[in-house]
């Protein structure tokens, strides 16, 4: 579940909206319609959301609807009790939820990221003993999870790049760093 941040965003939106349909979810979450519909189908398959039955939807149920009652031209969804409980659990202690879902390689890459601060995939590959392809996949996955982020700066200063100290580095590759949530996960993993 934590492997896809989009699923969590969709569930949070459905909690706010109570009842909503694919196009509205896509607009509110900020993703293309196809991705939103795929996320809704995946959540329904997992039993975290359900379809709303009936021929009309009232704006007392669908909080984002403006008119008092709308005939259904779309497939509407709402959170199930299971989905509601999962969201509550994630919001209560997100760091612990991430820790429980991470594997050894994830933690290894996160610990290296803490040591080097900002660096590119090749450095991570050398320090973890993994192949470059494996590290790239792992880094992209951790970025999707929100535990790491791409460093967008054009120049990385001396104090930021600890694995290869020099006055400054011009960025020709993708450079990665821990996000705030990633820092909290690494800190909690040591306890």
Short mmCIF file of C-alpha atoms in Angstrom, two decimals:
data_model
loop_
_atom_site.label_atom_id
_atom_site.label_comp_id
_atom_site.label_asym_id
_atom_site.label_seq_id
_atom_site.Cartn_x
_atom_site.Cartn_y
_atom_site.Cartn_z
CA UNK A 1 0.00 0.00 0.00
CA UNK A 2 2.76 2.43 0.90
CA UNK A 3 4.54 1.52 -2.33
CA UNK A 4 2.24 3.85 -4.24
CA UNK A 5 1.73 7.35 -2.87
CA UNK A 6 -1.04 7.96 -5.43
CA UNK A 7 -3.26 5.35 -3.77
CA UNK A 8 -2.92 7.14 -0.45
CA UNK A 9 -3.65 10.53 -2.06
CA UNK A 10 -6.80 9.11 -3.68
CA UNK A 11 -7.94 7.65 -0.37
CA UNK A 12 -7.34 10.97 1.41
CA UNK A 13 -9.34 12.77 -1.27
CA UNK A 14 -12.22 10.30 -0.92
CA UNK A 15 -12.22 10.87 2.82
CA UNK A 16 -12.66 14.63 2.22
CA UNK A 17 -15.18 14.26 -0.60
CA UNK A 18 -17.03 11.30 0.95
CA UNK A 19 -18.23 10.21 -2.53
CA UNK A 20 -16.56 11.08 -5.85
CA UNK A 21 -15.93 9.86 -9.40
CA UNK A 22 -12.79 9.32 -11.48
CA UNK A 23 -12.51 12.63 -13.34
CA UNK A 24 -13.06 14.68 -10.19
CA UNK A 25 -10.51 12.56 -8.31
CA UNK A 26 -7.98 13.11 -11.13
CA UNK A 27 -8.48 16.89 -11.02
CA UNK A 28 -8.25 17.13 -7.24
CA UNK A 29 -5.26 14.81 -6.88
CA UNK A 30 -3.47 16.32 -9.90
CA UNK A 31 -2.89 13.24 -12.07
CA UNK A 32 -4.09 12.19 -15.54
CA UNK A 33 -7.54 10.57 -15.69
CA UNK A 34 -6.13 7.15 -16.69
CA UNK A 35 -3.89 7.03 -13.61
CA UNK A 36 -6.75 8.08 -11.32
CA UNK A 37 -9.08 5.43 -12.75
CA UNK A 38 -6.36 2.76 -12.44
CA UNK A 39 -5.78 3.80 -8.81
CA UNK A 40 -9.53 3.64 -8.08
CA UNK A 41 -9.74 0.16 -9.63
CA UNK A 42 -6.72 -1.02 -7.63
CA UNK A 43 -8.18 0.32 -4.38
CA UNK A 44 -11.52 -1.32 -5.16
CA UNK A 45 -9.76 -4.62 -5.88
CA UNK A 46 -8.02 -4.40 -2.48
CA UNK A 47 -11.34 -3.71 -0.76
CA UNK A 48 -10.36 -0.23 0.46
CA UNK A 49 -13.04 1.60 -1.53
CA UNK A 50 -16.42 0.55 -2.90
CA UNK A 51 -18.79 1.65 -5.65
CA UNK A 52 -21.81 3.73 -4.68
CA UNK A 53 -25.09 2.26 -5.89
CA UNK A 54 -28.26 4.14 -6.82
CA UNK A 55 -29.38 6.40 -9.65
CA UNK A 56 -28.68 9.80 -8.06
CA UNK A 57 -26.14 11.40 -5.76
CA UNK A 58 -27.09 14.15 -3.29
CA UNK A 59 -24.66 16.93 -2.43
CA UNK A 60 -25.06 16.06 1.26
CA UNK A 61 -23.22 12.82 0.45
CA UNK A 62 -20.85 14.08 -2.25
CA UNK A 63 -19.31 17.14 -0.59
CA UNK A 64 -17.73 18.49 -3.79
CA UNK A 65 -21.04 18.50 -5.72
CA UNK A 66 -22.58 21.95 -6.16
CA UNK A 67 -26.18 21.11 -7.14
CA UNK A 68 -28.52 19.52 -4.61
CA UNK A 69 -29.03 16.25 -6.51
CA UNK A 70 -27.26 14.87 -9.58
CA UNK A 71 -28.18 11.91 -11.74
CA UNK A 72 -25.27 9.53 -11.90
CA UNK A 73 -23.45 9.58 -15.22
CA UNK A 74 -20.22 8.28 -13.71
CA UNK A 75 -19.11 5.51 -11.39
CA UNK A 76 -18.91 6.94 -7.88
CA UNK A 77 -16.70 5.57 -5.10
CA UNK A 78 -16.46 5.87 -1.30
CA UNK A 79 -14.04 4.56 1.34
CA UNK A 80 -14.88 1.28 3.05
CA UNK A 81 -14.44 0.81 6.80
CA UNK A 82 -11.18 -1.02 6.08
CA UNK A 83 -9.92 1.93 3.99
CA UNK A 84 -10.92 4.36 6.72
CA UNK A 85 -9.02 2.34 9.36
CA UNK A 86 -5.92 2.09 7.15
CA UNK A 87 -5.83 5.86 6.59
CA UNK A 88 -6.26 6.50 10.31
CA UNK A 89 -3.38 4.11 11.09
CA UNK A 90 -1.09 5.77 8.50
CA UNK A 91 -1.81 9.22 9.88
CA UNK A 92 -1.34 8.15 13.51
CA UNK A 93 2.29 7.00 13.03
CA UNK A 94 3.47 7.26 9.40
CA UNK A 95 7.14 6.64 10.26
CA UNK A 96 6.35 3.29 11.89
CA UNK A 97 4.08 2.34 8.97
CA UNK A 98 6.92 3.01 6.52
CA UNK A 99 9.43 1.12 8.67
CA UNK A 100 7.21 -1.96 8.72
CA UNK A 101 6.82 -1.91 4.93
CA UNK A 102 10.52 -1.44 4.03
CA UNK A 103 12.94 -4.25 3.24
CA UNK A 104 16.66 -4.60 3.98
CA UNK A 105 17.80 -3.10 0.67
CA UNK A 106 15.52 -0.08 1.19
CA UNK A 107 17.04 0.58 4.59
CA UNK A 108 20.57 0.04 3.25
CA UNK A 109 20.04 2.68 0.53
CA UNK A 110 18.44 5.09 3.02
CA UNK A 111 21.36 4.71 5.45
CA UNK A 112 23.85 5.38 2.63
CA UNK A 113 21.80 8.43 1.64
CA UNK A 114 22.11 9.73 5.18
CA UNK A 115 25.91 9.29 5.11
CA UNK A 116 26.53 10.88 1.69
CA UNK A 117 23.78 13.53 1.99
CA UNK A 118 23.49 14.30 -1.77
CA UNK A 119 24.87 12.10 -4.54
CA UNK A 120 24.08 10.28 -7.78
CA UNK A 121 23.17 6.64 -8.40
CA UNK A 122 26.72 5.44 -9.16
CA UNK A 123 27.91 6.44 -5.68
CA UNK A 124 24.95 4.63 -4.13
CA UNK A 125 25.79 1.54 -6.23
CA UNK A 126 29.42 1.54 -5.07
CA UNK A 127 28.56 2.01 -1.40
CA UNK A 128 25.73 -0.54 -1.27
CA UNK A 129 27.39 -3.18 -3.47
CA UNK A 130 24.36 -3.29 -5.78
CA UNK A 131 24.36 -2.93 -9.56
CA UNK A 132 23.60 0.47 -11.08
CA UNK A 133 20.29 -0.77 -12.53
CA UNK A 134 19.16 -2.11 -9.14
CA UNK A 135 20.11 1.13 -7.42
CA UNK A 136 18.29 3.23 -10.03
CA UNK A 137 15.12 1.18 -9.57
CA UNK A 138 15.44 1.40 -5.79
CA UNK A 139 16.05 5.16 -5.82
CA UNK A 140 13.04 5.79 -8.09
CA UNK A 141 10.90 3.60 -5.82
CA UNK A 142 12.04 5.49 -2.72
CA UNK A 143 11.29 8.81 -4.46
CA UNK A 144 7.76 7.55 -5.24
CA UNK A 145 7.37 6.56 -1.59
CA UNK A 146 8.36 10.07 -0.54
CA UNK A 147 11.42 8.89 1.43
CA UNK A 148 13.94 10.43 -0.98
CA UNK A 149 13.82 13.36 -3.36
CA UNK A 150 15.69 14.52 -6.41
CA UNK A 151 18.03 17.43 -5.77
CA UNK A 152 17.20 20.00 -8.46
CA UNK A 153 20.03 22.47 -7.79
CA UNK A 154 22.49 23.17 -10.62
CA UNK A 155 25.52 23.31 -8.32
CA UNK A 156 26.09 21.23 -5.19
CA UNK A 157 28.32 22.91 -2.62
CA UNK A 158 31.22 21.37 -0.67
CA UNK A 159 29.35 20.64 2.56
CA UNK A 160 26.40 18.94 0.85
CA UNK A 161 28.21 16.16 -1.02
CA UNK A 162 30.13 14.20 1.61
CA UNK A 163 31.13 11.18 -0.50
CA UNK A 164 33.26 13.23 -2.90
CA UNK A 165 34.38 16.44 -1.23
CA UNK A 166 35.39 19.24 -3.59
CA UNK A 167 34.53 22.93 -3.65
CA UNK A 168 31.44 22.50 -5.78
CA UNK A 169 29.96 20.00 -8.21
CA UNK A 170 28.01 20.88 -11.33
CA UNK A 171 25.09 18.51 -11.69
CA UNK A 172 25.23 16.39 -14.83
CA UNK A 173 23.40 13.41 -13.33
CA UNK A 174 20.32 12.99 -11.17
CA UNK A 175 21.28 13.65 -7.58
CA UNK A 176 19.25 12.26 -4.69
CA UNK A 177 18.85 13.21 -1.03
CA UNK A 178 16.70 12.05 1.89
CA UNK A 179 13.36 13.76 2.35
CA UNK A 180 12.28 14.83 5.84
CA UNK A 181 10.20 11.65 6.16
CA UNK A 182 13.22 9.60 5.02
CA UNK A 183 15.36 11.18 7.74
CA UNK A 184 12.76 10.26 10.36
CA UNK A 185 12.57 6.67 9.10
CA UNK A 186 16.38 6.24 9.22
CA UNK A 187 16.51 7.75 12.70
CA UNK A 188 13.72 5.45 13.97
CA UNK A 189 15.32 2.36 12.33
CA UNK A 190 18.37 2.71 14.59
CA UNK A 191 16.33 2.40 17.78
#
